[in-house]
PDB file with SEQRES, HELIX, SHEET and CRYST1 records, atoms N, CA, C and O in Angstrom:
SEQRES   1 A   64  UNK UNK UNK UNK UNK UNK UNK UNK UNK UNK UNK UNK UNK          
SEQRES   2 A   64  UNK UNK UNK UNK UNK UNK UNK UNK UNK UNK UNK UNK UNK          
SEQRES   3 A   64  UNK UNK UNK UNK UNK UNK UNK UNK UNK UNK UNK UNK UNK          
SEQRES   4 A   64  UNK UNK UNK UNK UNK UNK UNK UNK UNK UNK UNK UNK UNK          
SEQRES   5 A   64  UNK UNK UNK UNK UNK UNK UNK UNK UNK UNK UNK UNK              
HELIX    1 AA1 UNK A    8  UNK A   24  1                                  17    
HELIX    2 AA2 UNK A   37  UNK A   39  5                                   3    
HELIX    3 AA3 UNK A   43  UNK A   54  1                                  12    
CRYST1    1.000    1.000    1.000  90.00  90.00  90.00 P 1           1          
ATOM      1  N   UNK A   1      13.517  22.538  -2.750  1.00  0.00           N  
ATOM      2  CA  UNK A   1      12.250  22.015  -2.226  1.00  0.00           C  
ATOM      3  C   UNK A   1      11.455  21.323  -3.332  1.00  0.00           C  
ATOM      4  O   UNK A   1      10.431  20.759  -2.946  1.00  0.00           O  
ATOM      5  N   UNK A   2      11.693  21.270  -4.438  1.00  0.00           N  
ATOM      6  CA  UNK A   2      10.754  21.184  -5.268  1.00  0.00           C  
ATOM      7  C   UNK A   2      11.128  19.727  -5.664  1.00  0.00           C  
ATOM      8  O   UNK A   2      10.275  19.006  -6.184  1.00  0.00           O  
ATOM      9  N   UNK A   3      12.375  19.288  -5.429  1.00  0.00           N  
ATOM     10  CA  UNK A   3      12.949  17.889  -5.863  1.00  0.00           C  
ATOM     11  C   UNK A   3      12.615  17.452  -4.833  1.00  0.00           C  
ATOM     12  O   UNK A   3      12.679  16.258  -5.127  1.00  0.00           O  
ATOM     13  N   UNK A   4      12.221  17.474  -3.576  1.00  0.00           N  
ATOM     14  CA  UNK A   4      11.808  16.860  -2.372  1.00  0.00           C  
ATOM     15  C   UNK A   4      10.386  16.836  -2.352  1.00  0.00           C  
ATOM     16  O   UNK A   4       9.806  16.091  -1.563  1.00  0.00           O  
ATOM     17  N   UNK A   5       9.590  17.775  -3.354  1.00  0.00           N  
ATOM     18  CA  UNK A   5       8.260  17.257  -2.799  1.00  0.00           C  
ATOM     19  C   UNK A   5       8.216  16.457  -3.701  1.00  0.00           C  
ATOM     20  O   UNK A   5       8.773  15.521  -3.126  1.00  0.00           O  
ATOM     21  N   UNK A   6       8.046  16.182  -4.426  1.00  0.00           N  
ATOM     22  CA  UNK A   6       7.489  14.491  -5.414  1.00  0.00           C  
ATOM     23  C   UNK A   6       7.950  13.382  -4.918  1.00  0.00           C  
ATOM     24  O   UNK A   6       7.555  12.262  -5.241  1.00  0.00           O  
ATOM     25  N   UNK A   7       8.745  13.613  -4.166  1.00  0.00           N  
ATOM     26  CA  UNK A   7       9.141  12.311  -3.490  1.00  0.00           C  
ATOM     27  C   UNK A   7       8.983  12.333  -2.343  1.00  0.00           C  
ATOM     28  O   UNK A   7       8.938  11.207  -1.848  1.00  0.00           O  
ATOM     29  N   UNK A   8       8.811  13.611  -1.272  1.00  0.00           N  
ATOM     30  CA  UNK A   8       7.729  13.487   0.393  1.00  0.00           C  
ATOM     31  C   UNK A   8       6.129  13.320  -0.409  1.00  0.00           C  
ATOM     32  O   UNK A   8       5.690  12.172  -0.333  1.00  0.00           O  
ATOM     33  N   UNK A   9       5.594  13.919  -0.853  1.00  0.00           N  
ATOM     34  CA  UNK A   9       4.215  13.286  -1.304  1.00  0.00           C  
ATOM     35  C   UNK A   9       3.985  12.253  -1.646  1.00  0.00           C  
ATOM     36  O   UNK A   9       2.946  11.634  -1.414  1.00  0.00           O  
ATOM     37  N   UNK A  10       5.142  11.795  -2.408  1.00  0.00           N  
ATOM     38  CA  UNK A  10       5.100   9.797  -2.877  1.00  0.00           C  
ATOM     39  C   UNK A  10       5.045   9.229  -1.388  1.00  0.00           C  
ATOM     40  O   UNK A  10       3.983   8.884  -0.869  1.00  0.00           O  
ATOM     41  N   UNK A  11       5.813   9.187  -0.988  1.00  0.00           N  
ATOM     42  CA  UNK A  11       6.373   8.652   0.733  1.00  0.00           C  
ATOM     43  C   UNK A  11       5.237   8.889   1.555  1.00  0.00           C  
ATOM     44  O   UNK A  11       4.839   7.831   2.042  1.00  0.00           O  
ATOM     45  N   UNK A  12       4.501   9.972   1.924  1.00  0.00           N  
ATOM     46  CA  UNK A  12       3.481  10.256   2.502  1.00  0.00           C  
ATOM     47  C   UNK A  12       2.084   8.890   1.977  1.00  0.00           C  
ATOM     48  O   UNK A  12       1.477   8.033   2.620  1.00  0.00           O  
ATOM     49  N   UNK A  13       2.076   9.272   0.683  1.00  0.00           N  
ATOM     50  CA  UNK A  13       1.066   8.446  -0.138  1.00  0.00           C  
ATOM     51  C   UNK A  13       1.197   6.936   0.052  1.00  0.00           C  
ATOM     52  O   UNK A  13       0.168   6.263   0.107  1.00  0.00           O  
ATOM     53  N   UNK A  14       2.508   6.310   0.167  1.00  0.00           N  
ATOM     54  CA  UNK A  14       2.712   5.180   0.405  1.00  0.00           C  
ATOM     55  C   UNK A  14       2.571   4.753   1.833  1.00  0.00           C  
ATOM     56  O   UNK A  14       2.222   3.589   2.028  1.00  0.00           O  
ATOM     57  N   UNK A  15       2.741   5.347   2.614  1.00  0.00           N  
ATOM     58  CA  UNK A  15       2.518   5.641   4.127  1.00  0.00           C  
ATOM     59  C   UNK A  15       1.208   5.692   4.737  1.00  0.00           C  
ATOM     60  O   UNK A  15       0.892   5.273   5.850  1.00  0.00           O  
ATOM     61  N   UNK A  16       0.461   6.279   3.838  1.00  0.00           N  
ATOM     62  CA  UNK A  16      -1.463   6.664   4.088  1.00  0.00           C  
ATOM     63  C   UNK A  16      -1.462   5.023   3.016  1.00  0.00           C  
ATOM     64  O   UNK A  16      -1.642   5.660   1.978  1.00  0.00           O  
ATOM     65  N   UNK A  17      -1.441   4.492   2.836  1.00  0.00           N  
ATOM     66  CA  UNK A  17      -1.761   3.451   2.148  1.00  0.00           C  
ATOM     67  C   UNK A  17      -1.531   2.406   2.929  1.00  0.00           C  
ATOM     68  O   UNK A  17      -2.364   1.546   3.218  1.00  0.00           O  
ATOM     69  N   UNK A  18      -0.603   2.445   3.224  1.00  0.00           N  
ATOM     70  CA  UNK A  18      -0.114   0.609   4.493  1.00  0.00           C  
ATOM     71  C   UNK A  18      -0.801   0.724   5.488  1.00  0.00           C  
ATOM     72  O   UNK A  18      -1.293  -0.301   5.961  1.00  0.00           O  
ATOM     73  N   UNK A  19      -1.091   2.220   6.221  1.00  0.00           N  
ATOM     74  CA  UNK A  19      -1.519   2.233   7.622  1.00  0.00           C  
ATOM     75  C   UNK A  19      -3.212   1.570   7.309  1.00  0.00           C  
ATOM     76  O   UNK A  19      -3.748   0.689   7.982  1.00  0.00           O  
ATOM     77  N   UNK A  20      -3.939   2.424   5.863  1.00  0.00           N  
ATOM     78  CA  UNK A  20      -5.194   1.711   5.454  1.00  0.00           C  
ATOM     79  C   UNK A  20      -4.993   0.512   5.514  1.00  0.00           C  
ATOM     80  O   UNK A  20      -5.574  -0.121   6.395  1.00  0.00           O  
ATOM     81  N   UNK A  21      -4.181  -0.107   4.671  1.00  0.00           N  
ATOM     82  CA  UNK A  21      -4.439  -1.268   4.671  1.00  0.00           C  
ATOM     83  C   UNK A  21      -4.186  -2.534   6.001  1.00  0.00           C  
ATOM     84  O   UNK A  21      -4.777  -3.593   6.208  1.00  0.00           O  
ATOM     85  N   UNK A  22      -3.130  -1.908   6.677  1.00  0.00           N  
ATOM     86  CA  UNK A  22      -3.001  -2.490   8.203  1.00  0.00           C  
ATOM     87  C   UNK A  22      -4.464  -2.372   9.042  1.00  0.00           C  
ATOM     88  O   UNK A  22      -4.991  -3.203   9.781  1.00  0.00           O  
ATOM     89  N   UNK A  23      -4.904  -1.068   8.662  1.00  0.00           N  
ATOM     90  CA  UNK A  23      -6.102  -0.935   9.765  1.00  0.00           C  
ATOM     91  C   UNK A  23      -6.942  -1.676   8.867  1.00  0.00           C  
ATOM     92  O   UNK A  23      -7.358  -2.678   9.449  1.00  0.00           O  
ATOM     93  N   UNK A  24      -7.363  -1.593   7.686  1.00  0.00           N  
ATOM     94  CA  UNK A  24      -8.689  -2.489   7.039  1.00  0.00           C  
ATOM     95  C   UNK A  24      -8.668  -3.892   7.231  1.00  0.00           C  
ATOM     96  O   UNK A  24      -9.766  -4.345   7.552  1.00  0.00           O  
ATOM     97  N   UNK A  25      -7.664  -4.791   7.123  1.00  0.00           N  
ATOM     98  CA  UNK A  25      -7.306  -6.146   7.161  1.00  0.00           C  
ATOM     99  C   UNK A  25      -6.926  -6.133   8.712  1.00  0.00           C  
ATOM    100  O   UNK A  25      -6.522  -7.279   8.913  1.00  0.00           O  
ATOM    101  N   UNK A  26      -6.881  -5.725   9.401  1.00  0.00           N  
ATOM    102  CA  UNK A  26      -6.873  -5.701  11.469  1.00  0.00           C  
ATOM    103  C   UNK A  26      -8.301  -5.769  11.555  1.00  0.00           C  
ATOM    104  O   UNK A  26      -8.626  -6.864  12.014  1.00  0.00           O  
ATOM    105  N   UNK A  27      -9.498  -4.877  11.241  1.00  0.00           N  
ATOM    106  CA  UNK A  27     -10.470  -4.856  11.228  1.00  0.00           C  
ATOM    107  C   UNK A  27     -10.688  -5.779  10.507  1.00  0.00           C  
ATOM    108  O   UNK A  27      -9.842  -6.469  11.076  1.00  0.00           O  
ATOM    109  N   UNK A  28     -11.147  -6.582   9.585  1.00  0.00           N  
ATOM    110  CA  UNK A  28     -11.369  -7.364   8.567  1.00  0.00           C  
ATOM    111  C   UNK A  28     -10.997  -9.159   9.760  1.00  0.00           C  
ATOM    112  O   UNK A  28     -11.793 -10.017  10.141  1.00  0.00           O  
ATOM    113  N   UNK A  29      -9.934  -9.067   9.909  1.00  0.00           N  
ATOM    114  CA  UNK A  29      -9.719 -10.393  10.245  1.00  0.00           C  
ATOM    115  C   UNK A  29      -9.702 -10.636  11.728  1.00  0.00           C  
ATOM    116  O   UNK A  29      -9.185  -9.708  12.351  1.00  0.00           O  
ATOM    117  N   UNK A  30     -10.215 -11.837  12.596  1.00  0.00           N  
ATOM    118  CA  UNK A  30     -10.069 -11.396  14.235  1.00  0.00           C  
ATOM    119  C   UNK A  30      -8.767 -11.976  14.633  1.00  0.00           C  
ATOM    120  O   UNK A  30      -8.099 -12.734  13.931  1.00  0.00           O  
ATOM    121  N   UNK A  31      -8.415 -11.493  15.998  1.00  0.00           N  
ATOM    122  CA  UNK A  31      -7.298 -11.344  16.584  1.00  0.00           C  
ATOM    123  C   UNK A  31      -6.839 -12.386  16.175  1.00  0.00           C  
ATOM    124  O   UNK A  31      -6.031 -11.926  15.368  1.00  0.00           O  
ATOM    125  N   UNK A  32      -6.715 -13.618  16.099  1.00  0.00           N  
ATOM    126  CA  UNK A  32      -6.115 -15.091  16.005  1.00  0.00           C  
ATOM    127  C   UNK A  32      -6.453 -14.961  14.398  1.00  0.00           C  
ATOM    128  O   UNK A  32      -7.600 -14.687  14.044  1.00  0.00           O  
ATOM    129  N   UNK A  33      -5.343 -15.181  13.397  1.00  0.00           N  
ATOM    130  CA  UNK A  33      -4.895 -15.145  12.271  1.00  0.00           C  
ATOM    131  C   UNK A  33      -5.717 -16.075  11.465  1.00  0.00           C  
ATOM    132  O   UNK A  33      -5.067 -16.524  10.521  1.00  0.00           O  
ATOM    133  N   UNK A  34      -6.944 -16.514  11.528  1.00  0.00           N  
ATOM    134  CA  UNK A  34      -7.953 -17.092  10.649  1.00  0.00           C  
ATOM    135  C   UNK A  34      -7.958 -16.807   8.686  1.00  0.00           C  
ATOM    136  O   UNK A  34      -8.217 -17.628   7.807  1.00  0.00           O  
ATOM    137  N   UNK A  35      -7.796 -16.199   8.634  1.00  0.00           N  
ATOM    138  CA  UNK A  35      -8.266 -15.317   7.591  1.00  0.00           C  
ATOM    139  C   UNK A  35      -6.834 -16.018   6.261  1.00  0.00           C  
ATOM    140  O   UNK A  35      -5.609 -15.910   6.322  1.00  0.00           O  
ATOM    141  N   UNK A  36      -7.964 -16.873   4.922  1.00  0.00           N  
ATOM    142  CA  UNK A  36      -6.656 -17.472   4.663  1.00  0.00           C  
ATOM    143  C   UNK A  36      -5.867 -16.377   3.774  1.00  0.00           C  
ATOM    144  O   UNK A  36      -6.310 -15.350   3.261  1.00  0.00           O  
ATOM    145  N   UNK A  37      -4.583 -16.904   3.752  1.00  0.00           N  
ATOM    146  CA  UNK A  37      -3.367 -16.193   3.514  1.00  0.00           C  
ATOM    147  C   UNK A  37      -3.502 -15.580   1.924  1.00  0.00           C  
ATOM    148  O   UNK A  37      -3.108 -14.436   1.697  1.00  0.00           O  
ATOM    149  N   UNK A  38      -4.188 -16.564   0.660  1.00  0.00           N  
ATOM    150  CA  UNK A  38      -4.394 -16.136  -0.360  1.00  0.00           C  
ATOM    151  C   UNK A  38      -5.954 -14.944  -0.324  1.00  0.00           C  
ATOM    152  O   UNK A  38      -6.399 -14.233  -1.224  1.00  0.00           O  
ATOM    153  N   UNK A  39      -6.320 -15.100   0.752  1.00  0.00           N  
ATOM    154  CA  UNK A  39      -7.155 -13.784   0.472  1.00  0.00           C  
ATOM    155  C   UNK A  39      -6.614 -12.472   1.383  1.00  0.00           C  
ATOM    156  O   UNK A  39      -7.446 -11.596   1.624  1.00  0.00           O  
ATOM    157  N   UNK A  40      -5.682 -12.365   1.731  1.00  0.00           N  
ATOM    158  CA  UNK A  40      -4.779 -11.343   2.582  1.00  0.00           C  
ATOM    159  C   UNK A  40      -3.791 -10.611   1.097  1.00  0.00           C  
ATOM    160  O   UNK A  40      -3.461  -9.484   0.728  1.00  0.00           O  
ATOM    161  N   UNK A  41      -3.664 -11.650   0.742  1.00  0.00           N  
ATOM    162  CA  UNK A  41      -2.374 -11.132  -0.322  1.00  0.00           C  
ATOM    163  C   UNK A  41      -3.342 -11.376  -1.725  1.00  0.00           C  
ATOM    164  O   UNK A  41      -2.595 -11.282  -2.699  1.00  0.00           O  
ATOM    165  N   UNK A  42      -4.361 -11.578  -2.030  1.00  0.00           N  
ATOM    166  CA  UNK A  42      -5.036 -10.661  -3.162  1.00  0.00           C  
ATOM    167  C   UNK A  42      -5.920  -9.236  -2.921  1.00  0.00           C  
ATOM    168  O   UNK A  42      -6.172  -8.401  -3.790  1.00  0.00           O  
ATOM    169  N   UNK A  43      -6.362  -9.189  -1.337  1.00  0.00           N  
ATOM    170  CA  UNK A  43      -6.517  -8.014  -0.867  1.00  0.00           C  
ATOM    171  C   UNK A  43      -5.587  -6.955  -1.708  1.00  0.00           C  
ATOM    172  O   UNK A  43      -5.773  -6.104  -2.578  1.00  0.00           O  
ATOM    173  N   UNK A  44      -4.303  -7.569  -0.842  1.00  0.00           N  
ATOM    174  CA  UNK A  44      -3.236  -6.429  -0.873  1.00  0.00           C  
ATOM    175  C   UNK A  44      -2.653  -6.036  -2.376  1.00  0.00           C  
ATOM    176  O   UNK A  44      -2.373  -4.921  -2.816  1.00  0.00           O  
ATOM    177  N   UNK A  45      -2.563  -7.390  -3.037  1.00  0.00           N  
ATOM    178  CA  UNK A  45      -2.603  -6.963  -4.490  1.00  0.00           C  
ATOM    179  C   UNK A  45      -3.352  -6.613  -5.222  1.00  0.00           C  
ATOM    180  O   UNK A  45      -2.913  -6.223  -6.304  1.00  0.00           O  
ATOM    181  N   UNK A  46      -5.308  -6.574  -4.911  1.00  0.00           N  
ATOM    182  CA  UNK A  46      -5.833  -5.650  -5.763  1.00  0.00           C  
ATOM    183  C   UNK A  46      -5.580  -4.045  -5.229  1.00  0.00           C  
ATOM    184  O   UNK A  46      -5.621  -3.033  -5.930  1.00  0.00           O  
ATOM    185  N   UNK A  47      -5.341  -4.126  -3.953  1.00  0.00           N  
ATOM    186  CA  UNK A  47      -5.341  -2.392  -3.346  1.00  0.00           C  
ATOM    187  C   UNK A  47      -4.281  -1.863  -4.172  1.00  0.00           C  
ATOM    188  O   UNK A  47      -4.487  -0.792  -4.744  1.00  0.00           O  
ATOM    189  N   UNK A  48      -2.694  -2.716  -4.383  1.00  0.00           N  
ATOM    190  CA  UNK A  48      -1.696  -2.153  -4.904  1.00  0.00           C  
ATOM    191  C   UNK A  48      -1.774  -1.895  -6.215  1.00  0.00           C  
ATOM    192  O   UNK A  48      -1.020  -1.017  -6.635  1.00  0.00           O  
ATOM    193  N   UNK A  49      -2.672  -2.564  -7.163  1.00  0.00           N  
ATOM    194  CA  UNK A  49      -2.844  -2.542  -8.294  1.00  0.00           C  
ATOM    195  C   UNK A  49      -3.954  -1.339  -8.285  1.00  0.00           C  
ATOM    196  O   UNK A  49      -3.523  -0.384  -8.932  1.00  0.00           O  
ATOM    197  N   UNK A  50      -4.908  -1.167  -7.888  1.00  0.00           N  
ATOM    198  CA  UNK A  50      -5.369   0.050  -7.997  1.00  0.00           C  
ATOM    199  C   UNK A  50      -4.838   1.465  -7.510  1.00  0.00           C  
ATOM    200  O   UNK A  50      -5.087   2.524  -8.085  1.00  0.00           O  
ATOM    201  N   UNK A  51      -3.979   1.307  -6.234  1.00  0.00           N  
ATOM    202  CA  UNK A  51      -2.924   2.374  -6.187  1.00  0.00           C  
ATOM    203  C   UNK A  51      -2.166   2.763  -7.234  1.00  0.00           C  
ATOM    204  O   UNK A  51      -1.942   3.931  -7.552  1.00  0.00           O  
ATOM    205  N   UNK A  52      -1.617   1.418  -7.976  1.00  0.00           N  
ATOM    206  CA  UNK A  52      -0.415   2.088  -9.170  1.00  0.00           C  
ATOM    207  C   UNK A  52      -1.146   2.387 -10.384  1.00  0.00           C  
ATOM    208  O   UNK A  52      -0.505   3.025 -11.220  1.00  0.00           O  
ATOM    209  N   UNK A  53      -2.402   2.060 -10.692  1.00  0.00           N  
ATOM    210  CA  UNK A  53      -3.089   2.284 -11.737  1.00  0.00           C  
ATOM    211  C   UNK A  53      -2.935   3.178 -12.682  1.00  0.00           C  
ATOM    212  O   UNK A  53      -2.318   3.383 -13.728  1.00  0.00           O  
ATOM    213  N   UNK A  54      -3.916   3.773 -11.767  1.00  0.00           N  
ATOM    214  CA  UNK A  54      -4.537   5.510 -12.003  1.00  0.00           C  
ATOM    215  C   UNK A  54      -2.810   6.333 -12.406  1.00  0.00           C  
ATOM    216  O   UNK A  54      -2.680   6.760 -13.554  1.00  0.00           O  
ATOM    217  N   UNK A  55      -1.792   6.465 -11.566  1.00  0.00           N  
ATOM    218  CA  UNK A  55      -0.612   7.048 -10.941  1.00  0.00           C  
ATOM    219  C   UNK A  55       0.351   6.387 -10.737  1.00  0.00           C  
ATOM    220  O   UNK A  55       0.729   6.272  -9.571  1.00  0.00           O  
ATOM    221  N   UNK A  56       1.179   5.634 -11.964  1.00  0.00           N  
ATOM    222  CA  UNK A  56       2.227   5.076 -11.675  1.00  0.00           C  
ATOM    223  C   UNK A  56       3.248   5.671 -10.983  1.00  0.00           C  
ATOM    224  O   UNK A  56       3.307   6.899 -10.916  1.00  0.00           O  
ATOM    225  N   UNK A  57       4.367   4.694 -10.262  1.00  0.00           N  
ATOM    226  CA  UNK A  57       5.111   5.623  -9.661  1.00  0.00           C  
ATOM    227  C   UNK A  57       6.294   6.204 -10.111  1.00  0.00           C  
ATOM    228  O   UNK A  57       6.713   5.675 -11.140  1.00  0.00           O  
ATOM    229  N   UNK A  58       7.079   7.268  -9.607  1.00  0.00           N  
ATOM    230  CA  UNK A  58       7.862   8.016 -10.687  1.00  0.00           C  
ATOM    231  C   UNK A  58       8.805   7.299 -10.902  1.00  0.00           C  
ATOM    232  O   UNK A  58       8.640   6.391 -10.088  1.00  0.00           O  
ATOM    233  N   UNK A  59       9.900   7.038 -11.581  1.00  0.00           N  
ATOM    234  CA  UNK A  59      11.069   6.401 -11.833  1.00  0.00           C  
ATOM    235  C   UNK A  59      12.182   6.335 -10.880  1.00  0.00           C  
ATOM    236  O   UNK A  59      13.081   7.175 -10.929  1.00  0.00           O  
ATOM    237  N   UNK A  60      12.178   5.082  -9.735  1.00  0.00           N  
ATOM    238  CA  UNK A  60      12.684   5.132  -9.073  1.00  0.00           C  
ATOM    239  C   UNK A  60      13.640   3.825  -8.901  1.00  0.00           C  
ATOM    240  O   UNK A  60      13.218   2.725  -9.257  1.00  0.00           O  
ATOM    241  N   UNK A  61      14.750   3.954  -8.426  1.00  0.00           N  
ATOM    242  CA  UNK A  61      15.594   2.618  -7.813  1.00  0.00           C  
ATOM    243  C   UNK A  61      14.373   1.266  -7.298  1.00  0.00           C  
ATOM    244  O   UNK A  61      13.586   1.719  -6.466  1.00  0.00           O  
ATOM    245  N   UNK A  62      14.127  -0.121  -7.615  1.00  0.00           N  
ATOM    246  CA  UNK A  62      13.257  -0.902  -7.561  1.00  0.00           C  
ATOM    247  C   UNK A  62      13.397  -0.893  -5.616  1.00  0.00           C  
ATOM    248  O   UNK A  62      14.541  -0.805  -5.170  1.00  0.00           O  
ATOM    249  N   UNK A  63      12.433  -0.970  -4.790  1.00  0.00           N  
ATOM    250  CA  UNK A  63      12.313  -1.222  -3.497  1.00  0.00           C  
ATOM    251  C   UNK A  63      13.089  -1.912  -2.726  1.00  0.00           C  
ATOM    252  O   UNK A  63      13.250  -0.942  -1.985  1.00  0.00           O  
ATOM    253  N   UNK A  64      13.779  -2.798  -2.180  1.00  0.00           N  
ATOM    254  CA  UNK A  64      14.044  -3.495  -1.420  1.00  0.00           C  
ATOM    255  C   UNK A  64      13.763  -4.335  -0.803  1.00  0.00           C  
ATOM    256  O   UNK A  64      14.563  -4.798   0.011  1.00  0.00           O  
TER     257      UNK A  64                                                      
END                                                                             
C-alpha cells in the first residue's frame, strides 16, 4: 500500500486539478468558444506552473 499511495494521491491531485480547471475556464468563458486561445493556454500554464512549483512531481515515465 505504501508504493500505491504516492502515486493514488499524485493521480487524485492531478484529477482535482483538471476538473478545477475545466470548471473555472467553463465558467470563465460563454458557451460559444470566444475566449482567445492564448489566454486559455496561459491560464492553464500559469495554473500548471504553480501546481508544479511548490511540489514537483515524483520521478516518473514523461506523460503521453
Amino acid at each position: 500500500m505504501e508504493r500505491c499511495e504516492g502515486k493514488c494521491v499524485w493521480y487524485w491531485y492531478v484529477v482535482v486539478v483538471v476538473l478545477w480547471v475545466r470548471s473555472g475556464t467553463c465558467q470563465m468563458k460563454p458557451k460559444r468558444a470566444q475566449v482567445p486561445h492564448n489566454h486559455r493556454h496561459r491560464l492553464f500554464l500559469d495554473l500548471l506552473s504553480a501546481a508544479l512549483a511548490p511540489s514537483p512531481p515524483p520521478p516518473s515515465p514523461a506523460p503521453s
